[in-house]
Short mmCIF file of C-alpha atoms and ligand atoms in Angstrom, two decimals:
data_model
loop_
_atom_site.label_atom_id
_atom_site.label_comp_id
_atom_site.label_asym_id
_atom_site.label_seq_id
_atom_site.Cartn_x
_atom_site.Cartn_y
_atom_site.Cartn_z
CA UNK A 12 136.32 58.01 78.59
CA UNK A 13 136.64 61.53 77.15
CA UNK A 14 140.45 61.60 77.16
CA UNK A 15 140.74 60.76 73.44
CA UNK A 16 137.86 63.13 72.56
CA UNK A 17 139.63 65.99 74.32
CA UNK A 18 143.09 65.13 73.02
CA UNK A 19 144.88 67.02 70.21
CA UNK A 20 144.47 64.12 67.77
CA UNK A 21 140.80 63.48 68.50
CA UNK A 22 139.00 62.19 65.44
CA UNK A 23 135.86 64.09 66.46
CA UNK A 24 137.85 67.33 66.59
CA UNK A 25 139.31 66.66 63.13
CA UNK A 26 135.90 65.83 61.67
CA UNK A 27 134.43 68.96 63.21
CA UNK A 28 137.20 71.13 61.76
CA UNK A 29 136.47 69.69 58.31
CA UNK A 30 132.71 70.09 58.85
CA UNK A 31 133.14 73.73 59.89
CA UNK A 32 134.76 74.52 56.55
CA UNK A 33 131.79 73.22 54.55
CA UNK A 34 128.82 73.52 56.92
CA UNK A 35 127.77 76.63 58.91
CA UNK A 36 128.54 75.92 62.55
CA UNK A 37 130.02 72.62 61.35
CA UNK A 38 126.57 71.21 61.74
CA UNK A 39 123.45 70.24 59.82
CA UNK A 40 121.07 69.79 62.77
CA UNK A 41 121.14 72.16 65.77
CA UNK A 42 119.92 69.50 68.18
CA UNK A 43 123.18 67.50 67.89
CA UNK A 44 125.44 70.49 68.64
CA UNK A 45 127.75 70.02 71.61
CA UNK A 46 130.48 72.40 72.81
CA UNK A 47 133.33 72.53 71.98
CA UNK A 48 132.53 69.96 69.24
CA UNK A 49 130.24 66.96 68.94
CA UNK A 50 131.26 63.36 69.50
CA UNK A 51 130.93 61.65 66.12
CA UNK A 52 129.23 58.25 66.18
CA UNK A 53 130.66 55.24 64.39
CA UNK A 54 127.99 52.62 65.10
CA UNK A 55 125.15 51.63 67.36
CA UNK A 56 123.90 48.31 68.64
CA UNK A 57 121.06 47.77 71.10
CA UNK A 58 121.16 50.53 73.69
CA UNK A 59 124.82 51.42 73.04
CA UNK A 60 126.68 53.73 70.66
CA UNK A 61 130.36 53.40 69.80
CA UNK A 62 132.02 56.69 68.87
CA UNK A 63 134.78 57.24 66.29
CA UNK A 64 137.43 56.92 69.03
CA UNK A 65 136.07 53.47 69.89
CA UNK A 66 134.41 54.47 73.19
CA UNK A 67 131.06 52.84 73.98
CA UNK A 68 128.25 54.53 75.93
CA UNK A 69 124.65 53.76 76.90
CA UNK A 70 122.36 55.89 74.73
CA UNK A 71 119.54 57.58 76.64
CA UNK A 72 118.69 59.93 73.77
CA UNK A 73 117.80 57.38 71.07
CA UNK A 74 117.97 59.99 68.32
CA UNK A 75 115.73 62.22 70.40
CA UNK A 76 113.19 59.50 71.26
CA UNK A 77 112.80 58.06 67.76
CA UNK A 78 114.55 54.69 68.32
CA UNK A 79 112.27 52.78 70.65
CA UNK A 80 113.94 49.41 69.83
CA UNK A 81 117.45 50.85 70.15
CA UNK A 82 120.08 50.71 67.42
CA UNK A 83 120.34 48.17 64.60
CA UNK A 84 117.56 45.94 65.91
CA UNK A 85 118.09 42.61 64.07
CA UNK A 86 114.55 42.24 62.67
CA UNK A 87 114.34 45.89 61.61
CA UNK A 88 117.75 45.66 59.94
CA UNK A 89 116.65 42.53 58.13
CA UNK A 90 113.37 44.10 56.99
CA UNK A 91 115.24 47.13 55.66
CA UNK A 92 117.87 45.06 53.85
CA UNK A 93 115.18 42.86 52.31
CA UNK A 94 113.20 45.90 51.14
CA UNK A 95 116.26 47.86 49.91
CA UNK A 96 117.24 44.94 47.67
CA UNK A 97 113.85 45.21 45.97
CA UNK A 98 114.20 48.93 45.19
CA UNK A 99 113.90 51.92 47.43
CA UNK A 100 111.70 54.49 45.69
CA UNK A 101 109.18 54.40 42.88
CA UNK A 102 106.73 56.75 41.22
CA UNK A 103 104.16 54.22 42.38
CA UNK A 104 102.79 53.32 45.79
CA UNK A 105 103.94 50.05 47.39
CA UNK A 106 101.95 47.48 49.39
CA UNK A 107 103.86 48.33 52.58
CA UNK A 108 102.26 51.78 52.90
CA UNK A 109 98.80 50.21 52.95
CA UNK A 110 99.91 47.82 55.70
CA UNK A 111 101.35 50.54 57.95
CA UNK A 112 98.28 52.73 57.41
CA UNK A 113 96.03 49.78 58.35
CA UNK A 114 98.13 48.94 61.40
CA UNK A 115 97.99 52.50 62.76
CA UNK A 116 94.27 52.86 62.02
CA UNK A 117 93.63 49.59 63.90
CA UNK A 118 95.66 50.73 66.94
CA UNK A 119 94.65 54.35 67.35
CA UNK A 120 90.93 55.11 67.67
CA UNK A 121 91.25 58.62 66.26
CA UNK A 122 93.09 57.47 63.14
CA UNK A 123 90.46 56.72 60.52
CA UNK A 124 92.64 57.85 57.63
CA UNK A 125 96.31 58.70 57.42
CA UNK A 126 98.87 60.09 54.96
CA UNK A 127 102.64 59.75 55.23
CA UNK A 128 105.37 62.35 54.80
CA UNK A 129 109.05 62.58 55.72
CA UNK A 130 109.25 64.40 59.05
CA UNK A 131 107.26 65.46 62.07
CA UNK A 132 107.57 69.07 60.92
CA UNK A 133 105.86 68.24 57.64
CA UNK A 134 103.15 66.31 59.50
CA UNK A 135 102.41 69.35 61.69
CA UNK A 136 102.39 71.63 58.62
CA UNK A 137 99.92 69.33 56.84
CA UNK A 138 97.65 69.08 59.89
CA UNK A 139 97.53 72.88 60.21
CA UNK A 140 96.78 73.28 56.49
CA UNK A 141 94.07 70.62 56.72
CA UNK A 142 92.49 72.42 59.68
CA UNK A 143 92.51 75.74 57.84
CA UNK A 144 91.04 74.19 54.69
CA UNK A 145 88.38 72.31 56.65
CA UNK A 146 87.23 75.22 58.83
CA UNK A 147 87.84 78.11 56.44
CA UNK A 148 89.61 79.94 59.29
CA UNK A 149 93.17 81.23 59.32
CA UNK A 150 94.60 81.27 62.89
CA UNK A 151 96.05 78.53 65.05
CA UNK A 152 96.65 78.38 68.81
CA UNK A 153 99.63 76.72 70.46
CA UNK A 154 101.34 76.74 73.87
CA UNK A 155 104.22 79.02 74.78
CA UNK A 156 107.47 77.03 74.83
CA UNK A 157 106.08 73.97 73.04
CA UNK A 158 108.17 72.57 70.18
CA UNK A 159 106.34 71.26 67.13
CA UNK A 160 109.05 71.33 64.44
CA UNK A 161 110.04 73.85 61.81
CA UNK A 162 106.84 75.06 60.10
CA UNK A 163 106.68 78.86 60.41
CA UNK A 164 103.42 78.91 62.40
CA UNK A 165 104.27 75.96 64.65
CA UNK A 166 107.63 77.54 65.55
CA UNK A 167 106.08 80.71 67.02
CA UNK A 168 107.15 81.28 70.65
CA UNK A 169 108.85 77.89 70.91
CA UNK A 170 111.44 79.26 73.35
CA UNK A 171 111.16 83.04 73.77
CA UNK A 172 113.57 84.88 76.08
CA UNK A 173 112.01 86.64 79.11
CA UNK A 174 112.44 90.13 77.61
CA UNK A 175 110.07 89.11 74.78
CA UNK A 176 107.47 87.23 76.84
CA UNK A 177 104.79 89.90 77.12
CA UNK A 178 101.79 89.54 79.46
CA UNK A 179 101.49 86.35 81.51
CA UNK A 180 97.81 86.04 80.54
CA UNK A 181 98.39 86.90 76.87
CA UNK A 182 101.87 85.73 75.84
CA UNK A 183 103.46 87.53 72.89
CA UNK A 184 103.67 85.75 69.50
CA UNK A 185 107.38 85.63 68.71
CA UNK A 186 108.47 84.49 65.25
CA UNK A 187 111.84 82.94 64.46
CA UNK A 188 114.42 84.86 62.39
CA UNK A 189 113.61 84.38 58.70
CA UNK A 190 109.85 84.22 59.27
CA UNK A 191 107.64 87.14 58.17
CA UNK A 192 106.24 89.14 61.11
CA UNK A 193 102.76 88.65 59.64
CA UNK A 194 102.91 84.99 60.77
CA UNK A 195 102.78 86.15 64.41
CA UNK A 196 99.34 87.68 63.85
CA UNK A 197 97.91 84.30 62.92
CA UNK A 198 99.19 82.44 65.98
CA UNK A 199 97.53 82.74 69.39
CA UNK A 200 100.03 81.77 72.09
CA UNK A 201 98.50 80.15 75.18
CA UNK A 202 100.00 79.59 78.66
CA UNK A 203 100.23 75.87 79.56
CA UNK A 204 98.07 74.71 82.50
CA UNK A 205 96.30 78.09 82.89
CA UNK A 206 92.69 77.48 81.83
CA UNK A 207 91.42 80.93 82.84
CA UNK A 208 93.89 82.73 80.54
CA UNK A 209 93.33 80.14 77.79
CA UNK A 210 89.55 80.60 78.02
CA UNK A 211 89.88 84.34 77.49
CA UNK A 212 92.32 84.00 74.55
CA UNK A 213 90.29 81.28 72.83
CA UNK A 214 87.04 83.21 73.29
CA UNK A 215 88.62 86.38 71.86
CA UNK A 216 89.80 84.52 68.73
CA UNK A 217 87.03 81.93 68.41
CA UNK A 218 85.83 82.99 64.96
CA UNK A 219 89.31 82.91 63.45
CA UNK A 220 90.85 79.84 65.10
CA UNK A 221 91.11 76.82 62.80
CA UNK A 222 92.96 74.63 65.30
CA UNK A 223 94.63 74.24 68.64
CA UNK A 224 97.92 72.33 68.40
CA UNK A 225 98.81 70.43 71.56
CA UNK A 226 101.41 67.90 72.68
CA UNK A 227 100.20 66.27 75.93
CA UNK A 228 103.67 66.07 77.53
CA UNK A 229 105.63 68.88 75.85
CA UNK A 230 109.39 68.51 76.00
CA UNK A 231 109.85 72.27 75.37
CA UNK A 232 107.80 72.95 78.50
CA UNK A 233 110.02 70.67 80.55
CA UNK A 234 107.58 67.74 80.32
CA UNK A 235 105.46 69.45 82.97
CA UNK A 236 102.38 67.24 83.04
CA UNK A 237 99.01 68.72 82.15
CA UNK A 238 97.07 69.55 85.33
CA UNK A 239 94.20 67.21 86.06
CA UNK A 240 91.28 68.09 83.79
CA UNK A 241 93.26 70.54 81.62
CA UNK A 242 93.31 68.45 78.42
CA UNK A 243 89.64 67.34 78.69
CA UNK A 244 88.73 70.99 79.27
CA UNK A 245 90.67 72.02 76.14
CA UNK A 246 88.83 69.34 74.18
CA UNK A 247 85.44 70.70 75.28
CA UNK A 248 86.39 74.33 74.77
CA UNK A 249 87.62 73.71 71.21
CA UNK A 250 84.59 71.59 70.35
CA UNK A 251 82.29 74.39 71.54
CA UNK A 252 83.69 76.80 68.96
CA UNK A 253 84.32 74.39 66.09
CA UNK A 254 88.10 74.66 66.58
CA UNK A 255 89.91 71.46 65.58
CA UNK A 256 92.12 69.84 68.21
CA UNK A 257 95.40 68.64 66.67
CA UNK A 258 97.20 66.07 68.83
CA UNK A 259 100.94 66.32 68.18
CA UNK A 260 102.06 62.74 68.88
CA UNK A 261 105.35 63.01 66.99
CA UNK A 262 107.31 62.52 70.21
CA UNK A 263 104.68 61.17 72.59
CA UNK A 264 103.31 58.31 70.53
CA UNK A 265 105.89 56.27 72.46
CA UNK A 266 103.69 56.70 75.56
CA UNK A 267 101.02 54.19 74.64
CA UNK A 268 100.14 51.41 72.18
CA UNK A 269 96.86 53.23 71.42
CA UNK A 270 98.36 56.73 71.24
CA UNK A 271 99.20 59.36 73.83
CA UNK A 272 95.78 61.03 73.78
CA UNK A 273 94.13 57.66 74.42
CA UNK A 274 95.80 57.64 77.87
CA UNK A 275 93.96 60.88 78.66
CA UNK A 276 90.65 59.58 77.29
CA UNK A 277 90.49 62.31 74.65
CA UNK A 278 89.63 62.09 70.97
CA UNK A 279 91.37 64.77 68.91
CA UNK A 280 90.22 65.78 65.41
CA UNK A 281 93.62 65.42 63.80
CA UNK A 282 96.88 63.82 64.93
CA UNK A 283 100.48 63.99 63.80
CA UNK A 284 103.04 61.20 64.07
CA UNK A 285 106.74 60.79 63.36
CA UNK A 286 109.84 59.39 65.08
CA UNK A 287 109.08 55.79 66.23
CA UNK A 288 106.68 54.97 63.36
CA UNK A 289 109.66 55.21 60.96
CA UNK A 290 111.76 52.61 62.82
CA UNK A 291 114.87 54.83 62.62
CA UNK A 292 114.20 56.32 59.17
CA UNK A 293 112.80 59.76 58.23
CA UNK A 294 109.04 59.80 58.63
CA UNK A 295 105.93 61.76 59.47
CA UNK A 296 102.20 61.21 59.19
CA UNK A 297 99.02 63.23 59.48
CA UNK A 298 95.84 61.44 60.46
CA UNK A 299 92.29 62.01 61.57
CA UNK A 300 88.65 61.38 60.85
CA UNK A 301 87.60 60.47 57.31
CA UNK A 302 85.58 63.66 56.95
CA UNK A 303 88.45 66.01 57.89
CA UNK A 304 91.11 64.00 56.02
CA UNK A 305 88.94 64.34 52.89
CA UNK A 306 90.60 67.73 52.34
CA UNK A 307 93.54 65.72 50.92
CA UNK A 308 91.36 63.54 48.64
CA UNK A 309 92.27 64.26 45.01
CA UNK A 310 89.17 62.42 43.83
CA UNK A 311 86.94 64.86 45.65
CA UNK A 312 86.99 68.65 45.91
CA UNK A 313 90.74 68.67 46.69
CA UNK A 314 91.66 71.50 49.00
CA UNK A 315 95.15 70.75 50.31
CA UNK A 316 97.93 69.73 47.95
CA UNK A 317 100.17 66.98 49.33
CA UNK A 318 103.33 66.11 47.43
CA UNK A 319 106.68 64.76 48.59
CA UNK A 320 109.11 62.77 46.44
CA UNK A 321 109.93 60.30 49.23
CA UNK A 322 106.54 60.09 50.99
CA UNK A 323 105.92 56.54 52.22
CA UNK A 324 109.14 55.28 50.64
CA UNK A 325 109.14 51.53 51.19
CA UNK A 326 112.39 51.43 53.19
CA UNK A 327 111.04 53.79 55.87
CA UNK A 328 107.73 51.97 55.85
CA UNK A 329 109.35 48.52 56.15
CA UNK A 330 111.36 49.71 59.16
CA UNK A 331 108.29 51.36 60.69
CA UNK A 332 106.12 48.29 60.17
CA UNK A 333 108.63 45.95 61.81
CA UNK A 334 109.09 48.38 64.71
CA UNK A 335 105.36 48.75 65.28
CA UNK A 336 104.95 44.96 65.18
CA UNK A 337 107.68 44.53 67.80
CA UNK A 338 105.97 47.17 69.96
CA UNK A 339 103.16 45.00 71.30
CA UNK A 340 101.04 46.17 74.26
CA UNK A 341 103.36 44.05 76.47
CA UNK A 342 106.46 45.78 75.06
CA UNK A 343 104.94 49.21 75.79
CA UNK A 344 104.00 48.08 79.33
CA UNK A 345 107.48 46.76 80.06
CA UNK A 346 109.16 49.94 78.80
CA UNK A 347 106.75 52.18 80.71
CA UNK A 348 107.39 50.18 83.91
CA UNK A 349 111.11 50.71 83.39
CA UNK A 350 110.35 54.43 82.94
CA UNK A 351 108.63 54.44 86.33
CA UNK A 352 111.62 52.54 87.76
CA UNK A 353 114.14 55.14 86.58
CA UNK A 354 111.97 58.10 87.63
CA UNK A 355 111.66 56.50 91.10
CA UNK A 356 115.41 55.95 91.16
CA UNK A 357 116.04 59.62 90.35
CA UNK A 358 113.56 60.79 93.02
CA UNK A 359 115.30 58.54 95.57
CA UNK A 360 118.70 59.92 94.57
CA UNK A 361 117.53 63.53 94.97
CA UNK A 362 115.87 62.75 98.32
CA UNK A 363 118.88 60.85 99.73
CA UNK A 364 121.32 63.57 98.65
CA UNK A 365 118.97 66.38 99.80
CA UNK A 366 119.08 67.97 96.40
CA UNK A 367 116.52 70.55 95.24
CA UNK A 368 115.11 68.74 92.24
CA UNK A 369 111.91 67.36 90.74
CA UNK A 370 111.34 64.61 88.24
CA UNK A 371 108.94 65.06 85.31
CA UNK A 372 108.19 62.85 82.34
CA UNK A 373 105.95 59.85 81.71
CA UNK A 374 106.02 56.44 80.05
CA UNK A 375 109.56 55.72 78.92
CA UNK A 376 110.85 59.29 79.36
CA UNK A 377 112.29 61.31 82.24
CA UNK A 378 113.24 64.95 82.70
CA UNK A 379 114.65 66.15 86.03
CA UNK A 380 114.67 69.84 86.97
CA UNK A 381 117.15 71.15 89.54
CA UNK A 382 114.62 73.24 91.45
CA UNK A 383 111.86 72.95 94.02
CA UNK A 384 109.88 75.88 92.55
CA UNK A 385 106.33 74.98 91.53
CA UNK A 386 106.35 73.88 87.88
CA UNK A 387 103.27 74.96 85.94
CA UNK A 388 104.12 76.39 82.56
CA UNK A 389 107.03 77.45 80.32
CA UNK A 390 107.72 80.58 82.38
CA UNK A 391 107.98 78.64 85.63
CA UNK A 392 111.12 77.00 84.16
CA UNK A 393 112.94 80.34 84.19
CA UNK A 394 116.49 80.16 85.56
CA UNK A 395 116.81 76.41 85.29
CA UNK A 396 115.57 75.90 81.75
CA UNK A 397 117.34 74.14 78.89
CA UNK A 398 119.78 77.07 78.52
CA UNK A 399 121.23 76.71 82.02
CA UNK A 400 124.96 75.83 81.59
CA UNK A 401 124.76 73.32 84.46
CA UNK A 402 123.11 70.87 82.06
CA UNK A 403 125.89 70.94 79.50
CA UNK A 404 128.47 70.46 82.32
CA UNK A 405 126.43 67.51 83.57
CA UNK A 406 126.14 66.10 80.06
CA UNK A 407 129.95 66.15 79.66
CA UNK A 408 130.47 64.43 83.02
CA UNK A 409 127.89 61.80 82.13
CA UNK A 410 129.64 61.21 78.79
CA UNK A 411 132.81 60.65 80.78
CA UNK A 412 130.93 58.05 82.86
CA UNK A 413 129.56 56.33 79.76
CA UNK A 414 126.01 57.70 79.45
CA UNK A 415 124.46 59.85 76.72
CA UNK A 416 121.94 62.42 77.97
CA UNK A 417 120.78 65.77 76.59
CA UNK A 418 123.06 68.80 77.09
CA UNK A 419 119.90 70.89 77.54
CA UNK A 420 118.39 69.24 80.62
CA UNK A 421 118.54 65.97 82.53
CA UNK A 422 116.42 64.44 79.80
CA UNK A 423 116.46 60.93 78.48
CA UNK A 424 114.30 58.13 77.12
CA UNK A 425 114.50 54.35 77.16
CA UNK A 426 114.71 51.70 74.46
CA UNK A 427 113.62 48.06 74.67
CA UNK A 428 117.16 46.59 74.90
CA UNK A 429 117.57 48.35 78.26
CA UNK A 430 117.01 46.69 81.61
CA UNK A 431 117.31 47.65 85.26
CA UNK A 432 121.12 47.38 85.13
CA UNK A 433 121.41 50.29 82.66
CA UNK A 434 118.91 52.37 84.65
CA UNK A 435 120.67 51.70 87.99
CA UNK A 436 123.95 52.62 86.29
CA UNK A 437 122.50 55.90 85.05
CA UNK A 438 121.16 56.94 88.47
CA UNK A 439 124.41 56.04 90.20
CA UNK A 440 126.49 57.96 87.62
CA UNK A 441 124.20 60.98 87.83
CA UNK A 442 124.66 61.02 91.62
CA UNK A 443 128.44 61.12 91.13
CA UNK A 444 128.18 63.76 88.38
CA UNK A 445 126.01 66.04 90.50
CA UNK A 446 128.30 65.76 93.52
CA UNK A 447 131.25 66.70 91.28
CA UNK A 448 129.47 69.89 90.34
CA UNK A 449 128.96 70.97 94.00
C1 PLP B 544 106.32 67.25 69.43
C2 PLP B 544 107.11 67.36 68.17
N1 PLP B 544 106.51 67.74 67.04
C3 PLP B 544 107.18 67.84 65.87
C4 PLP B 544 108.52 67.57 65.80
C5 PLP B 544 109.26 67.69 64.49
O1 PLP B 544 109.63 66.45 64.03
P1 PLP B 544 110.87 66.29 62.99
O2 PLP B 544 112.12 66.58 63.76
O3 PLP B 544 110.76 64.88 62.51
O4 PLP B 544 110.61 67.30 61.91
C6 PLP B 544 109.21 67.17 66.96
C7 PLP B 544 110.65 66.87 66.93
O5 PLP B 544 111.31 66.68 67.89
C8 PLP B 544 108.48 67.07 68.18
O6 PLP B 544 109.09 66.69 69.31
#
């Protein structure tokens, strides 16, 4: 299936050569990079993508978890076409934004008020600014290895190399190139699943911390689940010091109809959304209690400016509304059961083939690690993390077998058009791909 892609006349190769002349790295989004060049997509339908060479594969990445209904879902496509014909952007609000805001507020207990933006990164930025404005404090805390998008402060220590780690109980704050070093001083980096170290770091910074930013199942930390009691403990600890808890649900809102934090029985102060709530279009949202969200209220003592030419554009909102309507509690349950089915299938494969591996993930997502080491935090992933070349080799072999997975880990997520046949196919193909690597 990769013969044409690898061939001298490959259309993907030609497109990449042209892209490299006009785009640095031939790319406009690092997460789609693939060596030696990406496979360019032509179209998608249901759970399948057809590439420019005409090859069709089952898509287990779903634009990095954002397409929960798969590609070109008929009702979403119709809603978008209907809306686009009526105009796509105005210097006026549209009725759709009110409807999506009402829908999310009705579903998620900790969403009293909400504002839309165009990406998860923006949502995280707005939540952090809101927390600073509300508390009058300047620092934030986040977990080492956790990815929260591109805002300077949220990016700190999102994937530091071991030489830069610093103390295990007080991880170093590492900024990304292009970010002023001063940003590092305002970010307290915490080790995932280590309450003793977290307690000490939070206590030391308690008067300066505006917020703790947390994703309950962080992809950057290998989807290592929070230890029992860890998230409730964080909730109590932050409440004690008046530190706002920001739930980053950009990726993990696909876990539950009522929101990811609902599954852990926790009420955060602020929450960020993105990905699935845009139905395949660019989106983000920041939400929380009425009193905290009042920092955005221009009719009151406005504290945080919120602009954005395309915020809540009606095309995104129409796609998001239709997607959310399709995602009933039953649809979430079915998809999460399929998630359990594929994680069980992977565990069985590893057991039957006596392979050193563990399966993480929850809901409709899976992430398998080729190790039997105890997985606790970001550092425990050392040696078999996303940078291990075995994953890109596996990704290529799986592409050959007709499945799209991440080149940075055995990571994938499901969409509603999938059934057991696709999941059985994936597990069987992965077994073959792993044995080829031996
Ligand atoms: C947890 C989390 N937060 C924030 C973001 C940033 O979202 P976006 O890519 O829409 O800017 C992502 C993106 O993958 C994410 O996974």
